[in-house]
PDB file of C-alpha atoms and ligand atoms in Angstrom:
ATOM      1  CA  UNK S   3       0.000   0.000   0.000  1.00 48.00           C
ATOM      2  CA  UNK S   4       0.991   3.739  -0.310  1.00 47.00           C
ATOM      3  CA  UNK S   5      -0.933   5.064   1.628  1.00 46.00           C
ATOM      4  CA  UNK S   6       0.579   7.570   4.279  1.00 48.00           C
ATOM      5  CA  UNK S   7      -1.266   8.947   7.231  1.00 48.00           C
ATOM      6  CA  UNK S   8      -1.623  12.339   6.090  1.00 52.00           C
ATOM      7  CA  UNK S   9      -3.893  11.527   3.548  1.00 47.00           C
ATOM      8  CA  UNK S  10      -7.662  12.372   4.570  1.00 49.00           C
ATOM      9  CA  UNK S  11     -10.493   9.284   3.924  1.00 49.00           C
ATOM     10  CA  UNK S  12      -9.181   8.048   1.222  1.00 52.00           C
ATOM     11  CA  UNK S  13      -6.535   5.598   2.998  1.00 55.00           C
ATOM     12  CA  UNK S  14      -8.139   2.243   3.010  1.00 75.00           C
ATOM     13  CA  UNK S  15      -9.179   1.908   6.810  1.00 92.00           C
ATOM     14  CA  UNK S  16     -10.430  -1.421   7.903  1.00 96.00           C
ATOM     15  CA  UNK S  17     -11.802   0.258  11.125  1.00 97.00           C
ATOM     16  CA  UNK S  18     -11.727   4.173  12.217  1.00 97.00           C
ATOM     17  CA  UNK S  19     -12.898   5.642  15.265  1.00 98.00           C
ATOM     18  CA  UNK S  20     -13.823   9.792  15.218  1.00 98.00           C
ATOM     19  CA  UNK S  21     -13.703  11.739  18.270  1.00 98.00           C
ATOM     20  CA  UNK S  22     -15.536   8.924  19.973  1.00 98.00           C
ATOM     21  CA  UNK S  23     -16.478   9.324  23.387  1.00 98.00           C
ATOM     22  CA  UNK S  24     -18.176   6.520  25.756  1.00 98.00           C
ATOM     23  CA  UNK S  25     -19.568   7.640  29.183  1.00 97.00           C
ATOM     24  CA  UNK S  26     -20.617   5.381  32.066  1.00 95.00           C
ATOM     25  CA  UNK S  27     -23.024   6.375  34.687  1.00 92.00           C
ATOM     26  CA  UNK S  28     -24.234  10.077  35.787  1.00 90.00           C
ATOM     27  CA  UNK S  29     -23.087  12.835  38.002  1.00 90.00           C
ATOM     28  CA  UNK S  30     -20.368  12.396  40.901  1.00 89.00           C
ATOM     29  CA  UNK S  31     -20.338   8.289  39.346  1.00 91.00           C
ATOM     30  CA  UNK S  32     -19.985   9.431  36.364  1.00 94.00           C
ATOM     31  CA  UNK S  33     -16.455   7.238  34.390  1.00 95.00           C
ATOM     32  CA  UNK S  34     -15.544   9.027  31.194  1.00 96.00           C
ATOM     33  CA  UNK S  35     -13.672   5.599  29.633  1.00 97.00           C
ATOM     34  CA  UNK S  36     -13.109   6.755  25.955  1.00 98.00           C
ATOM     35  CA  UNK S  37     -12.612  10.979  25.764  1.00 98.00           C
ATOM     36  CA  UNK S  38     -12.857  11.637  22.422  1.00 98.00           C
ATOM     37  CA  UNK S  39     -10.576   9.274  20.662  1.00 98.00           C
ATOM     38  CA  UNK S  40      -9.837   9.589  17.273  1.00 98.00           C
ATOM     39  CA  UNK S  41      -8.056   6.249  15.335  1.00 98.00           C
ATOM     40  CA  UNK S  42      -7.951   4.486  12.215  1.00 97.00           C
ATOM     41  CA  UNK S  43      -6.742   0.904  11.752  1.00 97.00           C
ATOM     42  CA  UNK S  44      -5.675   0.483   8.191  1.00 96.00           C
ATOM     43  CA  UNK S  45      -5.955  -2.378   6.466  1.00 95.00           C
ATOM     44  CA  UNK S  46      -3.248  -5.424   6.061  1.00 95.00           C
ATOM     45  CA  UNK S  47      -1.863  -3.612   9.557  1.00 97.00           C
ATOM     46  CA  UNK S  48      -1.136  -5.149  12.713  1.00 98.00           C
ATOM     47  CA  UNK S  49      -2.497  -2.786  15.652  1.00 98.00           C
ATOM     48  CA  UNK S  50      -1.265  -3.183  19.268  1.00 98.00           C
ATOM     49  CA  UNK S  51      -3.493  -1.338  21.791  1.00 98.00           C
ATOM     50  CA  UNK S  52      -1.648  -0.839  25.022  1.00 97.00           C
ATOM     51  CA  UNK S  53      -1.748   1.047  28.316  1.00 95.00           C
ATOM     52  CA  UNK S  54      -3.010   1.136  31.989  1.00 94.00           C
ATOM     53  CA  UNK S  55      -5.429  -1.272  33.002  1.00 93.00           C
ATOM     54  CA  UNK S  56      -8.120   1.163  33.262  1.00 94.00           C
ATOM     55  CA  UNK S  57      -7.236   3.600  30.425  1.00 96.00           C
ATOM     56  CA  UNK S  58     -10.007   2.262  28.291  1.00 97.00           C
ATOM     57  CA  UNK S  59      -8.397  -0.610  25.717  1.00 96.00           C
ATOM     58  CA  UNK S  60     -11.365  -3.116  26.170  1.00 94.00           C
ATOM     59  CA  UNK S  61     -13.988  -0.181  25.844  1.00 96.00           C
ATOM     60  CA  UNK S  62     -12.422   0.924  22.943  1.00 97.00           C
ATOM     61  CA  UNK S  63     -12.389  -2.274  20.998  1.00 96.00           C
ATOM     62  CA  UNK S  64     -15.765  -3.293  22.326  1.00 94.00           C
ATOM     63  CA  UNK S  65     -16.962  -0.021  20.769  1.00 96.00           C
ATOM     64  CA  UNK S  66     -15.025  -0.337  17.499  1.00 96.00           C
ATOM     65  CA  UNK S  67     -15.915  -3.668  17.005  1.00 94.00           C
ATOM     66  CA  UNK S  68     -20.029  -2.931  17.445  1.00 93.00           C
ATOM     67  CA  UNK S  69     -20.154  -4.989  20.580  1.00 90.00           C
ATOM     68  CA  UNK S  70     -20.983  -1.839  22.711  1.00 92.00           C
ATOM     69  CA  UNK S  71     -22.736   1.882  22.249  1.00 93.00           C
ATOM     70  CA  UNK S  72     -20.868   5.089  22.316  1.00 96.00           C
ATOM     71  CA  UNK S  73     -22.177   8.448  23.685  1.00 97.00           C
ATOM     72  CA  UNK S  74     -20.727  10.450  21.125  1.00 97.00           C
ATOM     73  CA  UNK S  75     -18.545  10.167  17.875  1.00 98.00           C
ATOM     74  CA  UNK S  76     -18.569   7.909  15.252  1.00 97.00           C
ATOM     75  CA  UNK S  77     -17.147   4.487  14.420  1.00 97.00           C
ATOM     76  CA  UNK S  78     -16.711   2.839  10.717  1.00 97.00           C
ATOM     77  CA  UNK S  79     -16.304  -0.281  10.016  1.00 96.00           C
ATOM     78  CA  UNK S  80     -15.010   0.192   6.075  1.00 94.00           C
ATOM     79  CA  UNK S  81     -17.511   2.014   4.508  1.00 93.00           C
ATOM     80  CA  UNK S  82     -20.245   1.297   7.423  1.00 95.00           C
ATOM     81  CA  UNK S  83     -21.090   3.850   9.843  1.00 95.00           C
ATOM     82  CA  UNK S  84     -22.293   2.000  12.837  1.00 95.00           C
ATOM     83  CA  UNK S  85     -24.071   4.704  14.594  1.00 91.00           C
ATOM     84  CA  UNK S  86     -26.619   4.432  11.429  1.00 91.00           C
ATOM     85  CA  UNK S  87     -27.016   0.446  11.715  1.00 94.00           C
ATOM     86  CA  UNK S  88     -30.098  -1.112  13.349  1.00 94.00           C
ATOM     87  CA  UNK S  89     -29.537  -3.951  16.143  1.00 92.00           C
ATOM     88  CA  UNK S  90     -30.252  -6.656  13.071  1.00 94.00           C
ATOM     89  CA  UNK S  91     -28.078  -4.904  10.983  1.00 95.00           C
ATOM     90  CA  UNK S  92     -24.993  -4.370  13.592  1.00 94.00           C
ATOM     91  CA  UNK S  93     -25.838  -8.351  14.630  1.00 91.00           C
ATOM     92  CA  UNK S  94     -24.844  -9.030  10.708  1.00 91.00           C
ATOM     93  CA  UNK S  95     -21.834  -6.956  10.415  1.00 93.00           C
ATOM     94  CA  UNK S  96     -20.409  -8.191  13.267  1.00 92.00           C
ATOM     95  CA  UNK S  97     -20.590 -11.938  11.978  1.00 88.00           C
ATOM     96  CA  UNK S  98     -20.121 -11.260   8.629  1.00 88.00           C
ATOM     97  CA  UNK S  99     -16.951  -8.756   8.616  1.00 92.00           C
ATOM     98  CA  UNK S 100     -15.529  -9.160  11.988  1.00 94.00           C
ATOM     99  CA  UNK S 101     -13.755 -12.246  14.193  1.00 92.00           C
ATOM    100  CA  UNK S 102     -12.960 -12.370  17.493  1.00 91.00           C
ATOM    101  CA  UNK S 103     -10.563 -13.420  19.731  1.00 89.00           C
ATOM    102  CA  UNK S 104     -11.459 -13.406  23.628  1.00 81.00           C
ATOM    103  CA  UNK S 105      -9.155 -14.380  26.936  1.00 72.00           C
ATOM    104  CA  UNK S 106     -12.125 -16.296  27.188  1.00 71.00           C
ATOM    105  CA  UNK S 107     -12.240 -18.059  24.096  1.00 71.00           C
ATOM    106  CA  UNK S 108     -15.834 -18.416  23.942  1.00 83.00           C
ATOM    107  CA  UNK S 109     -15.925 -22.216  22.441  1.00 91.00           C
ATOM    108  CA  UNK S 110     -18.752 -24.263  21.983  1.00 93.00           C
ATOM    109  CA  UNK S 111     -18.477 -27.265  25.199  1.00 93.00           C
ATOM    110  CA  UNK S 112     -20.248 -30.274  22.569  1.00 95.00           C
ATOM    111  CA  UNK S 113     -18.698 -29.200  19.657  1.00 96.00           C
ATOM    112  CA  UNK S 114     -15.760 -30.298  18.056  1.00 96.00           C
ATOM    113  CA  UNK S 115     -12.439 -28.189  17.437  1.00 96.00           C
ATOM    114  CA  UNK S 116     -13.483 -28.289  13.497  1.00 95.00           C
ATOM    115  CA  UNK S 117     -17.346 -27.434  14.577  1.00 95.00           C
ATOM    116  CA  UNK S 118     -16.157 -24.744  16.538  1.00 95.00           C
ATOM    117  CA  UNK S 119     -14.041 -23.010  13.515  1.00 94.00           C
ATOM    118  CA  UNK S 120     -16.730 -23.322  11.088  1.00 94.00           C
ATOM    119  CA  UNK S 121     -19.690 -22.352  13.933  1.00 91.00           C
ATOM    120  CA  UNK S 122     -19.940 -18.431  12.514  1.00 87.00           C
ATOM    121  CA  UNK S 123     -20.355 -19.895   8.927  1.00 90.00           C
ATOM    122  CA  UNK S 124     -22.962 -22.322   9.684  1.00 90.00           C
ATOM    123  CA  UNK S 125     -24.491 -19.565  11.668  1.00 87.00           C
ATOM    124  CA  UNK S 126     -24.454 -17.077   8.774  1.00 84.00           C
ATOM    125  CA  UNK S 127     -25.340 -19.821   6.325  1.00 88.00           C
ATOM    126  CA  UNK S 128     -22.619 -19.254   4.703  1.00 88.00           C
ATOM    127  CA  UNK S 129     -20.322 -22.232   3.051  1.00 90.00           C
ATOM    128  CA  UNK S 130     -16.503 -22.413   4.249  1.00 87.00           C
ATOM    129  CA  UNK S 131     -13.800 -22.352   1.990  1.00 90.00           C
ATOM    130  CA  UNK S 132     -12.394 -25.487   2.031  1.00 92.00           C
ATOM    131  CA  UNK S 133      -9.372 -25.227   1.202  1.00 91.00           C
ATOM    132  CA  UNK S 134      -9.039 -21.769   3.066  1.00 88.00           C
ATOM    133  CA  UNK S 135      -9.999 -23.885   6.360  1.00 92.00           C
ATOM    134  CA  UNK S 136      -7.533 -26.073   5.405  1.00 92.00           C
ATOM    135  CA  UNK S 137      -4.774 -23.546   5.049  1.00 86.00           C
ATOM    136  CA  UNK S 138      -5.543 -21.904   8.322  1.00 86.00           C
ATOM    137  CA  UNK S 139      -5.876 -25.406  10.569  1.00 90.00           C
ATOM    138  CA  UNK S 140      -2.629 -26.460   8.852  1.00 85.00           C
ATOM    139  CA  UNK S 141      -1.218 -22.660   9.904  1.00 79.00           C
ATOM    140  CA  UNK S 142      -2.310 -22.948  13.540  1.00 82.00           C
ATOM    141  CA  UNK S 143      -1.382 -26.718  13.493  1.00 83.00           C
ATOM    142  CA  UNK S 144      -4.976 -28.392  14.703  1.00 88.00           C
ATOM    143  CA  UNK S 145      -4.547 -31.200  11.948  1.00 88.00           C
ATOM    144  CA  UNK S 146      -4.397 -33.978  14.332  1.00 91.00           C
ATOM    145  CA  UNK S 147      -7.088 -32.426  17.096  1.00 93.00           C
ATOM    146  CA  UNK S 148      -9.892 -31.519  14.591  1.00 96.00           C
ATOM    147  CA  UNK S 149     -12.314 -34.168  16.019  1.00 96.00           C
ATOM    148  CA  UNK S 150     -11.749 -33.217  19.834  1.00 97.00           C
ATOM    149  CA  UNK S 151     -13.832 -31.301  21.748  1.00 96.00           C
ATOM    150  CA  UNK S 152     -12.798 -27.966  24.541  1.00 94.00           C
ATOM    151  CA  UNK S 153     -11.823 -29.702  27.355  1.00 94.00           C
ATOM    152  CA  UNK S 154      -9.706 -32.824  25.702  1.00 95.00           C
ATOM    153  CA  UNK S 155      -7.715 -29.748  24.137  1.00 93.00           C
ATOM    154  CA  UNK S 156      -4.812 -27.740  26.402  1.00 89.00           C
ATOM    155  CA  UNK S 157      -5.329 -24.174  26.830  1.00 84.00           C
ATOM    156  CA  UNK S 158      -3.060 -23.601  23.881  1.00 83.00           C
ATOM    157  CA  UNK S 159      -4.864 -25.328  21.920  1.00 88.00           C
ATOM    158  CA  UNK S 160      -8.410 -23.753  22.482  1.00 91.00           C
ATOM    159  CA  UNK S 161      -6.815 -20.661  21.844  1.00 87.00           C
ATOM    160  CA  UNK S 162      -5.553 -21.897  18.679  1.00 89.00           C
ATOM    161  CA  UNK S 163      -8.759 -23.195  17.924  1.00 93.00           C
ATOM    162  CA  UNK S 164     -10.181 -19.401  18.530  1.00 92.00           C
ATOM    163  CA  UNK S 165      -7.679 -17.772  16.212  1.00 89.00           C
ATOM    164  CA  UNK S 166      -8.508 -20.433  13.784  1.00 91.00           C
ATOM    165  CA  UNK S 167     -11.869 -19.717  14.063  1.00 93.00           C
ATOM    166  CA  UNK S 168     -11.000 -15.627  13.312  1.00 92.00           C
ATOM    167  CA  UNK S 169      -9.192 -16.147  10.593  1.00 89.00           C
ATOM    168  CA  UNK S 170     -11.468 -18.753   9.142  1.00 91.00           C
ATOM    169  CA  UNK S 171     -14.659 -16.688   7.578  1.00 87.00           C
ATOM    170  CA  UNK S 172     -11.736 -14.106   6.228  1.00 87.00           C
ATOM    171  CA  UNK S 173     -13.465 -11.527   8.499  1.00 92.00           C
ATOM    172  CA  UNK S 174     -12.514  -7.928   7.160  1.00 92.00           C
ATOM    173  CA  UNK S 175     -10.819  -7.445  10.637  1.00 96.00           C
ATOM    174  CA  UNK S 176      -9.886  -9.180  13.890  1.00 96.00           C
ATOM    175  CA  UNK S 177      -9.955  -7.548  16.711  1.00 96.00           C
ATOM    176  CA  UNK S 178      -8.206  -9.581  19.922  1.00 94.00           C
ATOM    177  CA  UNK S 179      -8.749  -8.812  23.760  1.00 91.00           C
ATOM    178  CA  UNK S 180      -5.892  -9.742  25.032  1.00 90.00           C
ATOM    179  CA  UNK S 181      -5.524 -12.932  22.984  1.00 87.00           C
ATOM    180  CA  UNK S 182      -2.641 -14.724  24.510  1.00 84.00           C
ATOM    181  CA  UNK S 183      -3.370 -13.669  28.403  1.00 80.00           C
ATOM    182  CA  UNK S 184      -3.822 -17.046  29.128  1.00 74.00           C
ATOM    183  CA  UNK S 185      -1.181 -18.776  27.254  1.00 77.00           C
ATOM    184  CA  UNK S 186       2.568 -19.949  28.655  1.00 80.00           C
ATOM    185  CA  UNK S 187       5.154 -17.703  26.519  1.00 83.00           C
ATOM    186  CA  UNK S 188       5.841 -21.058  23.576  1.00 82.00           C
ATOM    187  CA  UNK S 189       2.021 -21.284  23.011  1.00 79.00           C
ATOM    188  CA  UNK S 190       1.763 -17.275  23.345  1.00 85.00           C
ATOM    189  CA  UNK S 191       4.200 -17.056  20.581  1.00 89.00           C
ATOM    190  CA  UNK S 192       2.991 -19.296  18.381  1.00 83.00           C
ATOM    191  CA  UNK S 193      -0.707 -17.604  18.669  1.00 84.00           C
ATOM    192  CA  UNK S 194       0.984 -14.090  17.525  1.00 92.00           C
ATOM    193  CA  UNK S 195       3.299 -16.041  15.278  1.00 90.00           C
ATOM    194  CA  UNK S 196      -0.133 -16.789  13.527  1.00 85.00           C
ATOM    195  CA  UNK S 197      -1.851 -13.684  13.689  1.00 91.00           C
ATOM    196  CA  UNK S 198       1.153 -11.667  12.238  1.00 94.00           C
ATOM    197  CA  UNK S 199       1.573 -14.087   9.472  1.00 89.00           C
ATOM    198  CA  UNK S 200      -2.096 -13.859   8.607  1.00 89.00           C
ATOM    199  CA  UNK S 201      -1.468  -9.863   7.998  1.00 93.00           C
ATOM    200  CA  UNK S 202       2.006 -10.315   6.394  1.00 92.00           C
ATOM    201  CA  UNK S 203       0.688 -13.432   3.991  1.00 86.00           C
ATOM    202  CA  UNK S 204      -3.067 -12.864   3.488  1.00 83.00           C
ATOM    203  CA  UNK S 205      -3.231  -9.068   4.104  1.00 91.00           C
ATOM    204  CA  UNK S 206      -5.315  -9.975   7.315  1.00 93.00           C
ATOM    205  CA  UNK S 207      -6.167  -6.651   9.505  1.00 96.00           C
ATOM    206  CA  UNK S 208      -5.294  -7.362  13.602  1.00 97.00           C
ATOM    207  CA  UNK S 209      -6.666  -4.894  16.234  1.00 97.00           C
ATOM    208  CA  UNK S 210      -5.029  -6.760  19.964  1.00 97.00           C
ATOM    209  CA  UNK S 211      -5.243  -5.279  23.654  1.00 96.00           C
ATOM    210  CA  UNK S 212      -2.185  -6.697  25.338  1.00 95.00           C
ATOM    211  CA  UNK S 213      -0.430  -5.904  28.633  1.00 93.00           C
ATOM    212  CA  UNK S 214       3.199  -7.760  27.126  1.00 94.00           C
ATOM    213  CA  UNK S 215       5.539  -5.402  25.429  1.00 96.00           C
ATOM    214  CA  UNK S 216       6.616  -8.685  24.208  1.00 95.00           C
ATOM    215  CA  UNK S 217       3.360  -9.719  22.275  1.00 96.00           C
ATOM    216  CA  UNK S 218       3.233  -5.660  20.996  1.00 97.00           C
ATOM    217  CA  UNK S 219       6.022  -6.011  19.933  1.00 97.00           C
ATOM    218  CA  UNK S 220       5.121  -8.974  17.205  1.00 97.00           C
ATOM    219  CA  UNK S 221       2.505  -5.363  15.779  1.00 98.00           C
ATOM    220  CA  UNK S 222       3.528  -2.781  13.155  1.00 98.00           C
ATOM    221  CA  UNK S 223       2.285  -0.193  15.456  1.00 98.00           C
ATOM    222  CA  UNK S 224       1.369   0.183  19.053  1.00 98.00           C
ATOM    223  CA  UNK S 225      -1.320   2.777  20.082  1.00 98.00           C
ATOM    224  CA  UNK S 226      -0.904   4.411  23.978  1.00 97.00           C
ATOM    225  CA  UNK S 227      -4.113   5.281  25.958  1.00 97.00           C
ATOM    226  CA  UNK S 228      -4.203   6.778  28.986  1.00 96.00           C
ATOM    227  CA  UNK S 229      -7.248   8.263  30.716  1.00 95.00           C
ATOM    228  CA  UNK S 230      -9.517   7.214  27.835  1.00 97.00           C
ATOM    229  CA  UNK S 231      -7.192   9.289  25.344  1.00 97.00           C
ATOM    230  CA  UNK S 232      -4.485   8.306  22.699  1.00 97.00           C
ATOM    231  CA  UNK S 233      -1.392   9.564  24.443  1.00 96.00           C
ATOM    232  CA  UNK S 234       0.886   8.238  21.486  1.00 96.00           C
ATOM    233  CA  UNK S 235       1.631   5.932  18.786  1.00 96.00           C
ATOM    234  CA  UNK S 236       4.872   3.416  18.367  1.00 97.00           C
ATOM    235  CA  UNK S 237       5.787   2.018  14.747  1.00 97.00           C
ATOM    236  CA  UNK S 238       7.717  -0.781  14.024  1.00 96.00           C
ATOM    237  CA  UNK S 239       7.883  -1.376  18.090  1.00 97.00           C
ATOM    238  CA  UNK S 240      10.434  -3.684  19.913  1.00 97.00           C
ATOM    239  CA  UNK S 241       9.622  -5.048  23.219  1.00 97.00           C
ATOM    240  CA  UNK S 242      12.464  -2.810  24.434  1.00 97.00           C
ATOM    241  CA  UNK S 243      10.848   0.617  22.976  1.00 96.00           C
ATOM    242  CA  UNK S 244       7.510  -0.619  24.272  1.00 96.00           C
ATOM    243  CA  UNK S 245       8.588  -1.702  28.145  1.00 95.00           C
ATOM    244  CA  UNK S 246      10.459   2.057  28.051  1.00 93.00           C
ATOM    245  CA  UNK S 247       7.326   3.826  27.002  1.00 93.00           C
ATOM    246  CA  UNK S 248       5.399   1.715  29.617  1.00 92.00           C
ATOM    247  CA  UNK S 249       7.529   2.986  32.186  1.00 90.00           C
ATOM    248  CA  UNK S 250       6.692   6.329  31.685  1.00 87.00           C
ATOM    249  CA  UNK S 251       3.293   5.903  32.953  1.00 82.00           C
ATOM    250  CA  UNK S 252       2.685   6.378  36.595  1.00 67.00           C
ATOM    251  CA  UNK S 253       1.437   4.896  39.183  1.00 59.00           C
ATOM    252  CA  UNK S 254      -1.963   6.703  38.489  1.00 56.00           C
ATOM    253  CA  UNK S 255      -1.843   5.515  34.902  1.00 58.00           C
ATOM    254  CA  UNK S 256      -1.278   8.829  33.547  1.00 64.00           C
ATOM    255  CA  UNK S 257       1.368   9.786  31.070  1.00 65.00           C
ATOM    256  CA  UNK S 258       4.585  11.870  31.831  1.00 60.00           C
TER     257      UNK S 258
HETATM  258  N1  LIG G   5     -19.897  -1.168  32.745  1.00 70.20           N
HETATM  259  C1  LIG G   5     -19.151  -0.199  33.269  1.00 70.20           C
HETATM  260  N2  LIG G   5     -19.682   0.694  34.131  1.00 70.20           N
HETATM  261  C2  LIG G   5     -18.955   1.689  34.646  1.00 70.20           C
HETATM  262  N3  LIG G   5     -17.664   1.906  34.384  1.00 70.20           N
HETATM  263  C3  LIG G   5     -17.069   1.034  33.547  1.00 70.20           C
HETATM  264  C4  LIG G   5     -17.761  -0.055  32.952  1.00 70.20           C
HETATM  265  N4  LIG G   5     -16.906  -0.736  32.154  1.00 70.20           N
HETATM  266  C5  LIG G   5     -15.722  -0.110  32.262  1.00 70.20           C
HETATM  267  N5  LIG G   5     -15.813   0.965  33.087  1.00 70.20           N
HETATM  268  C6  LIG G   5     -14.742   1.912  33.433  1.00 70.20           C
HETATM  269  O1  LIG G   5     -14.225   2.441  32.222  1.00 70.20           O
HETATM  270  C7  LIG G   5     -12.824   2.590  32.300  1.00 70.20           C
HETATM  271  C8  LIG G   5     -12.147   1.845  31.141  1.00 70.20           C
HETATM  272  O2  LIG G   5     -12.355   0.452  31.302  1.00 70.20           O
HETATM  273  P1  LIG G   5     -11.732  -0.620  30.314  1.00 70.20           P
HETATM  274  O3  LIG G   5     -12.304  -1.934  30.656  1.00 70.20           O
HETATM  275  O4  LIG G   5     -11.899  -0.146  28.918  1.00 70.20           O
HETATM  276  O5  LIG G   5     -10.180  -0.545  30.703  1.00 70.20           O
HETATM  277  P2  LIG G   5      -8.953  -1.398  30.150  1.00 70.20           P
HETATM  278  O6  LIG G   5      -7.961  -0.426  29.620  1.00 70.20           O
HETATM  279  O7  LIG G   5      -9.432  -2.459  29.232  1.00 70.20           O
HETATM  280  O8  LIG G   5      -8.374  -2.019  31.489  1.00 70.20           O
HETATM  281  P3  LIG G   5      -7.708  -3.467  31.779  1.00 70.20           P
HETATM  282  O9  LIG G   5      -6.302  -3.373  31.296  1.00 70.20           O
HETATM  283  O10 LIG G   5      -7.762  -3.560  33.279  1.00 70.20           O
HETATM  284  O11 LIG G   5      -8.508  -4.520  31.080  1.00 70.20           O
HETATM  285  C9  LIG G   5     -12.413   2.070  33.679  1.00 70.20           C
HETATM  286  O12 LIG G   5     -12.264   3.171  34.543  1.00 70.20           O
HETATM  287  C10 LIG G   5     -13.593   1.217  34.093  1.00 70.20           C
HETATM  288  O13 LIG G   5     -13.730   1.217  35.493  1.00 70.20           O
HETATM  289 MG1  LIG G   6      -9.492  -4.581  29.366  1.00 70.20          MG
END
């Protein structure tokens, strides 16, 4: 792509947020979690979103993703606005142009690890690629466990099973909540090993929360917040660079 960031809406975004805001509760309560965040993920890019526990990363991608409402703003999802979608609508674009990857990683109990991959296809009624499936099981290595359910698979390979089932349905983006929070660092590794092939192979677009300067540091870029703002933005980041910016948060989670 040559695209640069000074050019205006015409750089292919996957995602982009607009001075989106995202208020909880009223008065003296009252949590201001996003402050008027602007961001754009572009596509084929691999996004790290880091800071403070607190600063607003999960509200964020909850909001980009359409899994939450905003107060104020606006969010696209390529050319979609999502402010202008009705609940149907929103439930569509979600399965259709989006996968997921949870801590949690949401998996079916009774079905098997293949059932599981292809479960947002059958839902949509939409036929797998076969040979795409193929590719992606081969890529995560779940050849041999296809037939096993959840819990006679280790927590590495549920996960696996979860990015498999992101990448499967070629969503137009992937956003990740802290994807490999759960995983020791071999099985961590592989998981982002995966993920940043799919963007450098396939053109795949990552959004990922992650506390580990380490995992960040397998992104093209890493995006700061603090206090529900964008405090800065890291390209090409090591785990170095990214554990040095980290430090300069305090204690309070704001930026110095
Ligand atoms: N349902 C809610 N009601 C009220 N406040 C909320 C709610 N959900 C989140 N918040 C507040 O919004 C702010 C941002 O929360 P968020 O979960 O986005 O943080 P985070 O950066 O993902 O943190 P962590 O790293 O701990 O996961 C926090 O102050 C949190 O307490
Ligand atoms: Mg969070």
């Amino acid at each position: 792509m040559t695209t640069t960031s000074l050019a205006g809406p015409t750089v292919t975004a996957a995602a982009r947020a607009t001075d989106l805001s995202k208020i909880y509760g009223q008065g003296e309560t009252q949590v201001v979690a996003l402050d008027r965040v602007s961001v754009e993920f572009r596509q084929a890019e691999f996004t790290a979103i880091m800071g403070p526990s607190g600063s607003g990363k999960s509200t964020l991608m909850h909001c980009v993703a359409g899994l939450d409402t905003f107060s104020s703003g606006s969010v696209r999802i390529g050319d979609t606005e999502l402010g202008s979608l009705k609940d149907k609508q929103l439930t569509k674009l979600r399965r259709d142009k989006i996968g997921f990857i949870f801590q949690a990683f949401n998996l079916l109990p009774t079905l098997t690890a293949l059932e599981n991959i292809t479960l947002p296809m059958d839902i949509a009624g939409r036929k797998p690629d076969k040979q795409w499936v193929e590719n992606v099981i081969q890529m995560v290595g779940l050849s041999g466990r296809l037939g096993h359910r959840p819990a006679q698979l280790s927590g590495g390979q549920q996960q696996r099973v979860a990015v498999a089932r992101a990448l499967a349905s070629q969503p137009d983006i992937i956003f990740g909540d802290e994807p490999t929070g759960n995983l020791d660092s071999r099985s961590g590794a592989e998981v982002l090993g995966f993920l940043r092939n799919s963007v450098r192979e396939l053109g795949q677009t990552v959004v990922m929360v992650t506390h580990d300067p380490v995992a960040a540091a397998y992104a093209d870029r890493v995006v700061f917040l603090a206090d529900g703002r964008i405090v800065d933005e890291m390209h090409a980041p090591t785990a170095d660079s990214v554990l040095d910016r980290m430090k300069r948060f305090d204690a309070k989670g704001r930026t110095s």
